[in-house]
Amino acid sequence: MAEAESPQTAYQQLSERLDALARTRLGAEGARGLKRMTAGATQEVWRFDLVENGAETPLVLRRAPGGTRVSDTAVGLESEARLLVAAAEKGVPVPAVRHVCEPEDGIGHAFIMGFVEGETLGGRIVRQPQFEHARTFLARQCGEVIAKIHTIDPAAFPNLRHQTPRELIEQYHATYKASGWPRPVIDLAFRWLFDNCPPDPKEMKLVHGDFRNGNLMIGEDGVRAVLDWEIAHVGDPMEDLGWICTASWRFGQMDKPVGGFGEREDLWAGYEAAGGAPVSRDHALWWEVYGSMRWGVMCASMVMSFRGADPSVERGVIARRTSENEVDLLRLLAN
C-alpha cells in the first residue's frame, strides 16, 4: 500500500500548481504566500497573493477537500462560481470570480475569487463597537440583498434541486429518524411543521439556503459579500427570510431576531422595498420554526459521525447544541 501524502508535501504541491496557474491562466508573474484560512467548514479556503506588475493582490482559492472529495449535498464548486457571477449581475455583493479551475490545472474542483476585507465571525459582528452603526441598518440591508438574490433566474441553473416546503421537512424527518436519537421536542416540532406546512409557493425562486450571520462578510458599511452558496436550491423564497432569524445565528443577542443585530420588521421592509413579495408573518414564522428544527437535526446527526468515522471534538460539541435548538423550538411553538 502506498504511503499517504504528508500535509507538507500536499501543501507544496498545491502551492506550485497555483503558482503555475497564476502564470498561465491569469497572466500574472506568479502566486505566493499560500495560507489555509480557518473559515470554511465543508470546503477548503486558502488565501494567497497574486503578483502582477510587481504588486500583490490578495485572492482566495475555494476548493473541495483534497480537491477531489465532492459532497452529494452541495451544488459543486463550478456551479457555485457560476452562482456568484449571476448574483453579481443582479447587484448582490459577492467576491468577483477570477478563474474556475479545469482538470489540467491539477488543483481539483476549485475556483479563485477576490478577497473581501471584513468580518464573518457572528459573535464579533453583534458585539464589537466598530459595527455599532452598521447594526442599525443591517437587518433592512439583508432584506434588500435577499430580494436581489431571488431575482436570479433559476432556469440558468437546471441542475439545482427543486424543493417544496413539504419535501424539505420530509427530507429532514428522514435524517432525524436515521440518527437513532429520539428527541420529544423535535418530534413535536415536526408534527407542528407538517400540520402547518404552507402550500407550494406560486413561484419558486433561487434560494441561497444558508443566508445568515456567519456567512456574510460585514464591514462598518454593512454587507460587503454574501458567501457560501454551496446549498443553493430552488424553492420557497421565504426560506431565506426565516433562516437568518433562527436563534442559533443570533450569537447570544436573543432580543435581536435578525442575526443578533436587527428586527424582523426591518428585514421584511427591506425585502419588500427591494421588490420581494409581501411577507406573511405566519409564513415567516413557519420558516423560523423550520430553521430551528433543521439546525437541531443537523446537530443531532453529528452523533453518528462522532460515534463513527469522525470522533472529533468538533462533532461532539456540535451534537451537544441540539438542546439549544429544543429550547428555541419550545419558545417558538409557545407563541
Short mmCIF file of C-alpha atoms in Angstrom, two decimals:
data_model
loop_
_atom_site.label_atom_id
_atom_site.label_comp_id
_atom_site.label_asym_id
_atom_site.label_seq_id
_atom_site.Cartn_x
_atom_site.Cartn_y
_atom_site.Cartn_z
CA MET A 1 0.00 0.00 0.00
CA ALA A 2 1.35 3.43 -0.96
CA GLU A 3 2.17 5.79 1.87
CA ALA A 4 -0.25 8.66 2.43
CA GLU A 5 0.96 12.01 1.18
CA SER A 6 2.22 14.21 4.02
CA PRO A 7 0.46 17.54 4.68
CA GLN A 8 3.69 19.39 3.89
CA THR A 9 4.06 17.61 0.54
CA ALA A 10 0.40 18.30 -0.32
CA TYR A 11 0.83 21.97 0.59
CA GLN A 12 3.99 22.30 -1.50
CA GLN A 13 2.32 20.65 -4.48
CA LEU A 14 -0.71 22.92 -4.25
CA SER A 15 1.49 26.00 -3.91
CA GLU A 16 3.50 25.08 -7.01
CA ARG A 17 0.43 24.32 -9.10
CA LEU A 18 -1.25 27.55 -8.02
CA ASP A 19 1.88 29.47 -8.97
CA ALA A 20 1.84 27.84 -12.41
CA LEU A 21 -1.87 28.60 -12.80
CA ALA A 22 -1.26 32.26 -11.96
CA ARG A 23 1.27 32.46 -14.78
CA THR A 24 -0.61 30.52 -17.45
CA ARG A 25 -4.25 31.34 -16.70
CA LEU A 26 -4.18 34.77 -15.05
CA GLY A 27 -1.27 36.30 -16.93
CA ALA A 28 0.49 37.13 -13.68
CA GLU A 29 4.07 36.76 -12.54
CA GLY A 30 3.12 34.10 -10.02
CA ALA A 31 1.41 33.35 -6.71
CA ARG A 32 2.97 33.48 -3.27
CA GLY A 33 2.09 33.35 0.43
CA LEU A 34 -0.42 30.49 0.21
CA LYS A 35 -2.09 30.10 3.61
CA ARG A 36 -5.00 27.94 4.79
CA MET A 37 -7.74 30.05 6.34
CA THR A 38 -9.82 28.88 9.31
CA ALA A 39 -13.07 29.71 7.53
CA GLY A 40 -14.91 27.01 5.62
CA ALA A 41 -16.46 24.05 7.44
CA THR A 42 -17.02 21.87 4.36
CA GLN A 43 -14.66 23.30 1.73
CA GLU A 44 -11.02 24.29 1.84
CA VAL A 45 -10.42 28.05 1.82
CA TRP A 46 -6.94 29.35 1.01
CA ARG A 47 -5.62 32.87 0.79
CA PHE A 48 -2.70 33.84 -1.43
CA ASP A 49 -1.22 36.87 -3.18
CA LEU A 50 -1.27 37.19 -6.96
CA VAL A 51 1.84 39.00 -8.18
CA GLU A 52 1.01 41.35 -11.07
CA ASN A 53 3.38 44.03 -12.36
CA GLY A 54 5.32 43.81 -9.13
CA ALA A 55 2.23 44.42 -6.98
CA GLU A 56 0.44 41.85 -4.84
CA THR A 57 -3.33 41.34 -5.00
CA PRO A 58 -4.92 39.13 -2.31
CA LEU A 59 -7.11 36.35 -3.70
CA VAL A 60 -8.95 33.33 -2.29
CA LEU A 61 -8.93 29.74 -3.51
CA ARG A 62 -12.09 27.81 -2.60
CA ARG A 63 -11.53 24.10 -3.11
CA ALA A 64 -13.17 20.76 -2.40
CA PRO A 65 -11.35 18.83 0.37
CA GLY A 66 -8.20 17.47 -1.22
CA GLY A 67 -9.54 18.82 -4.49
CA THR A 68 -11.50 15.61 -5.03
CA ARG A 69 -13.97 14.94 -2.20
CA VAL A 70 -17.21 16.38 -3.55
CA SER A 71 -20.31 16.32 -1.34
CA ASP A 72 -23.51 14.98 -2.85
CA THR A 73 -25.46 17.64 -0.93
CA ALA A 74 -23.52 20.63 -2.32
CA VAL A 75 -24.05 22.31 -5.69
CA GLY A 76 -20.41 21.79 -6.68
CA LEU A 77 -17.64 24.36 -6.86
CA GLU A 78 -18.11 25.01 -10.57
CA SER A 79 -21.83 25.75 -10.09
CA GLU A 80 -21.06 27.84 -7.01
CA ALA A 81 -18.74 30.02 -9.08
CA ARG A 82 -21.47 30.47 -11.69
CA LEU A 83 -23.90 31.45 -8.94
CA LEU A 84 -21.50 34.15 -7.76
CA VAL A 85 -21.27 35.56 -11.27
CA ALA A 86 -25.07 35.54 -11.66
CA ALA A 87 -25.51 37.16 -8.24
CA ALA A 88 -23.07 39.93 -9.09
CA GLU A 89 -25.07 40.69 -12.23
CA LYS A 90 -28.14 41.23 -10.02
CA GLY A 91 -26.30 43.62 -7.71
CA VAL A 92 -25.71 41.13 -4.90
CA PRO A 93 -22.43 41.90 -3.11
CA VAL A 94 -20.18 38.88 -3.73
CA PRO A 95 -16.48 38.24 -4.34
CA ALA A 96 -15.52 38.52 -8.00
CA VAL A 97 -14.71 35.18 -9.63
CA ARG A 98 -11.29 35.23 -11.29
CA HIS A 99 -10.94 31.65 -12.51
CA VAL A 100 -12.74 28.31 -12.36
CA CYS A 101 -10.19 25.52 -12.20
CA GLU A 102 -10.01 22.97 -15.01
CA PRO A 103 -8.64 19.41 -14.77
CA GLU A 104 -5.36 20.35 -16.43
CA ASP A 105 -4.71 22.91 -13.69
CA GLY A 106 -4.04 19.99 -11.34
CA ILE A 107 -5.80 21.65 -8.40
CA GLY A 108 -9.08 19.75 -8.48
CA HIS A 109 -12.58 21.11 -8.02
CA ALA A 110 -11.98 24.74 -7.12
CA PHE A 111 -12.27 28.35 -8.15
CA ILE A 112 -10.40 31.56 -7.43
CA MET A 113 -12.17 34.70 -6.26
CA GLY A 114 -11.34 38.13 -4.97
CA PHE A 115 -10.53 38.72 -1.32
CA VAL A 116 -13.08 40.88 0.51
CA GLU A 117 -11.94 42.62 3.69
CA GLY A 118 -14.30 42.43 6.65
CA GLU A 119 -15.61 40.27 9.49
CA THR A 120 -17.52 36.99 9.29
CA LEU A 121 -17.49 35.92 12.95
CA GLY A 122 -21.05 36.42 14.17
CA GLY A 123 -20.10 37.00 17.81
CA ARG A 124 -17.93 39.94 16.85
CA ILE A 125 -20.49 41.39 14.44
CA VAL A 126 -23.20 41.52 17.11
CA ARG A 127 -20.98 42.91 19.88
CA GLN A 128 -17.95 44.86 18.70
CA PRO A 129 -18.23 48.66 18.87
CA GLN A 130 -16.90 49.12 15.33
CA PHE A 131 -20.12 47.58 13.96
CA GLU A 132 -22.46 49.58 16.20
CA HIS A 133 -23.64 51.89 13.42
CA ALA A 134 -23.92 49.05 10.88
CA ARG A 135 -26.19 47.15 13.26
CA THR A 136 -28.75 49.96 12.97
CA PHE A 137 -29.41 49.16 9.29
CA LEU A 138 -28.08 45.63 8.73
CA ALA A 139 -31.47 43.90 9.03
CA ARG A 140 -33.06 46.07 6.34
CA GLN A 141 -29.98 45.73 4.15
CA CYS A 142 -30.13 41.94 4.46
CA GLY A 143 -33.74 42.04 3.30
CA GLU A 144 -32.71 44.08 0.26
CA VAL A 145 -29.89 41.68 -0.57
CA ILE A 146 -32.15 38.62 -0.23
CA ALA A 147 -34.66 40.23 -2.61
CA LYS A 148 -31.89 40.65 -5.19
CA ILE A 149 -30.86 37.00 -4.79
CA HIS A 150 -34.42 35.97 -5.53
CA THR A 151 -34.28 37.73 -8.92
CA ILE A 152 -31.62 35.31 -10.21
CA ASP A 153 -33.17 33.16 -12.94
CA PRO A 154 -33.49 29.54 -11.69
CA ALA A 155 -33.67 28.35 -15.30
CA ALA A 156 -30.00 29.25 -15.68
CA PHE A 157 -29.20 26.53 -13.13
CA PRO A 158 -31.12 23.42 -14.22
CA ASN A 159 -29.05 21.13 -12.01
CA LEU A 160 -30.12 22.77 -8.76
CA ARG A 161 -32.51 20.84 -6.52
CA HIS A 162 -36.17 21.92 -6.55
CA GLN A 163 -37.71 21.51 -3.09
CA THR A 164 -41.11 22.48 -1.77
CA PRO A 165 -41.63 23.16 1.96
CA ARG A 166 -43.14 19.70 2.50
CA GLU A 167 -40.32 17.98 0.64
CA LEU A 168 -37.78 19.74 2.86
CA ILE A 169 -39.38 18.68 6.12
CA GLU A 170 -39.76 15.13 4.80
CA GLN A 171 -36.05 15.14 3.98
CA TYR A 172 -35.04 16.31 7.46
CA HIS A 173 -37.55 13.98 9.11
CA ALA A 174 -35.85 11.05 7.39
CA THR A 175 -32.43 12.34 8.53
CA TYR A 176 -33.72 12.70 12.08
CA LYS A 177 -35.12 9.17 12.15
CA ALA A 178 -31.84 7.80 10.80
CA SER A 179 -29.91 9.39 13.67
CA GLY A 180 -31.43 6.89 16.11
CA TRP A 181 -31.63 9.60 18.79
CA PRO A 182 -35.29 10.26 19.71
CA ARG A 183 -35.97 13.83 20.96
CA PRO A 184 -39.55 14.55 22.11
CA VAL A 185 -39.28 18.29 21.41
CA ILE A 186 -38.07 17.69 17.87
CA ASP A 187 -40.89 15.17 17.38
CA LEU A 188 -43.32 17.89 18.49
CA ALA A 189 -41.73 20.39 16.10
CA PHE A 190 -42.09 18.01 13.17
CA ARG A 191 -45.75 17.44 14.00
CA TRP A 192 -46.34 21.21 14.06
CA LEU A 193 -44.42 21.74 10.81
CA PHE A 194 -46.38 19.03 9.00
CA ASP A 195 -49.71 20.29 10.35
CA ASN A 196 -49.00 23.92 9.43
CA CYS A 197 -47.00 23.43 6.25
CA PRO A 198 -47.59 26.28 3.80
CA PRO A 199 -48.73 25.48 0.26
CA ASP A 200 -46.19 25.27 -2.52
CA PRO A 201 -45.12 28.79 -3.50
CA LYS A 202 -46.83 30.31 -6.52
CA GLU A 203 -43.41 31.00 -7.95
CA MET A 204 -40.31 29.03 -6.96
CA LYS A 205 -37.21 31.19 -6.59
CA LEU A 206 -33.49 30.59 -6.46
CA VAL A 207 -32.80 30.40 -2.72
CA HIS A 208 -29.37 30.88 -1.14
CA GLY A 209 -30.21 28.29 1.53
CA ASP A 210 -27.67 29.42 4.12
CA PHE A 211 -28.10 33.20 4.28
CA ARG A 212 -27.22 34.02 7.88
CA ASN A 213 -24.89 35.88 10.20
CA GLY A 214 -21.65 33.95 9.81
CA ASN A 215 -21.91 33.61 6.04
CA LEU A 216 -21.84 37.36 5.44
CA MET A 217 -18.72 39.49 5.15
CA ILE A 218 -19.55 42.56 7.21
CA GLY A 219 -17.81 45.92 7.39
CA GLU A 220 -18.63 49.21 9.04
CA ASP A 221 -20.63 49.99 5.90
CA GLY A 222 -22.71 46.82 6.18
CA VAL A 223 -22.84 43.73 3.96
CA ARG A 224 -19.76 43.53 1.75
CA ALA A 225 -20.20 39.98 0.45
CA VAL A 226 -22.58 37.02 0.63
CA LEU A 227 -20.55 33.82 0.98
CA ASP A 228 -21.06 30.03 0.94
CA TRP A 229 -23.54 29.34 -1.86
CA GLU A 230 -22.95 25.59 -1.75
CA ILE A 231 -26.52 24.59 -0.78
CA ALA A 232 -28.38 26.98 -3.06
CA HIS A 233 -31.54 25.47 -4.49
CA VAL A 234 -34.89 26.39 -5.99
CA GLY A 235 -37.74 26.71 -3.52
CA ASP A 236 -39.86 28.98 -1.36
CA PRO A 237 -38.20 32.43 -1.13
CA MET A 238 -39.42 32.80 2.46
CA GLU A 239 -36.87 30.16 3.48
CA ASP A 240 -34.02 32.69 3.35
CA LEU A 241 -36.01 35.17 5.47
CA GLY A 242 -36.65 32.55 8.14
CA TRP A 243 -33.15 31.10 8.29
CA ILE A 244 -31.43 34.38 9.16
CA CYS A 245 -33.86 34.73 12.08
CA THR A 246 -33.03 31.30 13.54
CA ALA A 247 -31.90 31.79 17.13
CA SER A 248 -28.60 29.96 16.67
CA TRP A 249 -27.42 32.73 14.34
CA ARG A 250 -28.05 35.49 16.89
CA PHE A 251 -24.88 34.63 18.82
CA GLY A 252 -26.38 35.32 22.21
CA GLN A 253 -28.22 38.53 21.30
CA MET A 254 -31.64 36.93 21.63
CA ASP A 255 -33.56 40.21 21.68
CA LYS A 256 -32.47 40.90 18.08
CA PRO A 257 -34.18 38.24 15.96
CA VAL A 258 -32.38 39.02 12.69
CA GLY A 259 -28.85 37.71 13.05
CA GLY A 260 -28.48 39.14 16.54
CA PHE A 261 -28.42 42.67 15.16
CA GLY A 262 -31.91 43.66 13.97
CA GLU A 263 -35.68 43.34 13.90
CA ARG A 264 -37.86 41.15 11.69
CA GLU A 265 -39.95 44.13 10.60
CA ASP A 266 -36.87 45.88 9.21
CA LEU A 267 -35.80 42.71 7.37
CA TRP A 268 -39.23 42.34 5.80
CA ALA A 269 -39.50 46.03 4.94
CA GLY A 270 -36.14 45.91 3.17
CA TYR A 271 -37.17 42.79 1.28
CA GLU A 272 -40.47 44.26 0.11
CA ALA A 273 -38.95 47.64 -0.78
CA ALA A 274 -36.37 45.91 -2.99
CA GLY A 275 -39.07 44.07 -4.95
CA GLY A 276 -39.65 40.98 -2.82
CA ALA A 277 -43.19 39.63 -2.41
CA PRO A 278 -45.24 40.81 0.60
CA VAL A 279 -44.25 38.84 3.69
CA SER A 280 -46.87 36.94 5.67
CA ARG A 281 -45.97 36.85 9.39
CA ASP A 282 -47.39 33.33 9.77
CA HIS A 283 -45.46 32.16 6.72
CA ALA A 284 -42.24 33.69 8.07
CA LEU A 285 -42.83 32.10 11.50
CA TRP A 286 -43.18 28.66 9.89
CA TRP A 287 -39.78 29.05 8.26
CA GLU A 288 -38.25 30.22 11.53
CA VAL A 289 -39.54 27.07 13.26
CA TYR A 290 -38.24 25.06 10.34
CA GLY A 291 -34.84 26.73 10.77
CA SER A 292 -34.55 25.73 14.42
CA MET A 293 -35.70 22.21 13.58
CA ARG A 294 -33.25 21.99 10.68
CA TRP A 295 -30.24 23.05 12.75
CA GLY A 296 -31.36 20.83 15.62
CA VAL A 297 -31.50 17.80 13.32
CA MET A 298 -28.13 18.70 11.82
CA CYS A 299 -26.65 18.90 15.32
CA ALA A 300 -28.24 15.60 16.36
CA SER A 301 -26.94 13.87 13.25
CA MET A 302 -23.38 14.66 14.38
CA VAL A 303 -23.76 11.87 16.93
CA MET A 304 -23.47 9.27 14.16
CA SER A 305 -20.31 10.92 12.85
CA PHE A 306 -18.85 11.20 16.35
CA ARG A 307 -19.52 7.53 17.06
CA GLY A 308 -18.24 6.50 13.64
CA ALA A 309 -15.74 7.86 11.16
CA ASP A 310 -15.12 11.29 12.74
CA PRO A 311 -14.86 11.16 16.57
CA SER A 312 -13.56 14.74 16.67
CA VAL A 313 -14.19 17.28 19.42
CA GLU A 314 -15.95 19.49 16.86
CA ARG A 315 -18.53 16.81 16.06
CA GLY A 316 -19.19 16.14 19.74
CA VAL A 317 -19.58 19.83 20.59
CA ILE A 318 -22.00 20.42 17.72
CA ALA A 319 -24.06 17.39 18.75
CA ARG A 320 -24.48 18.86 22.25
CA ARG A 321 -26.02 22.01 20.73
CA THR A 322 -29.14 20.02 19.89
CA SER A 323 -30.56 21.03 23.28
CA GLU A 324 -30.22 24.74 22.43
CA ASN A 325 -32.49 24.23 19.45
CA GLU A 326 -35.01 22.38 21.59
CA VAL A 327 -35.26 25.44 23.83
CA ASP A 328 -35.70 27.65 20.75
CA LEU A 329 -38.42 25.37 19.39
CA LEU A 330 -40.39 25.38 22.65
CA ARG A 331 -40.21 29.17 22.76
CA LEU A 332 -41.40 29.50 19.16
CA LEU A 333 -44.21 26.96 19.45
CA ALA A 334 -45.49 28.64 22.62
CA ASN A 335 -46.17 31.89 20.72
#
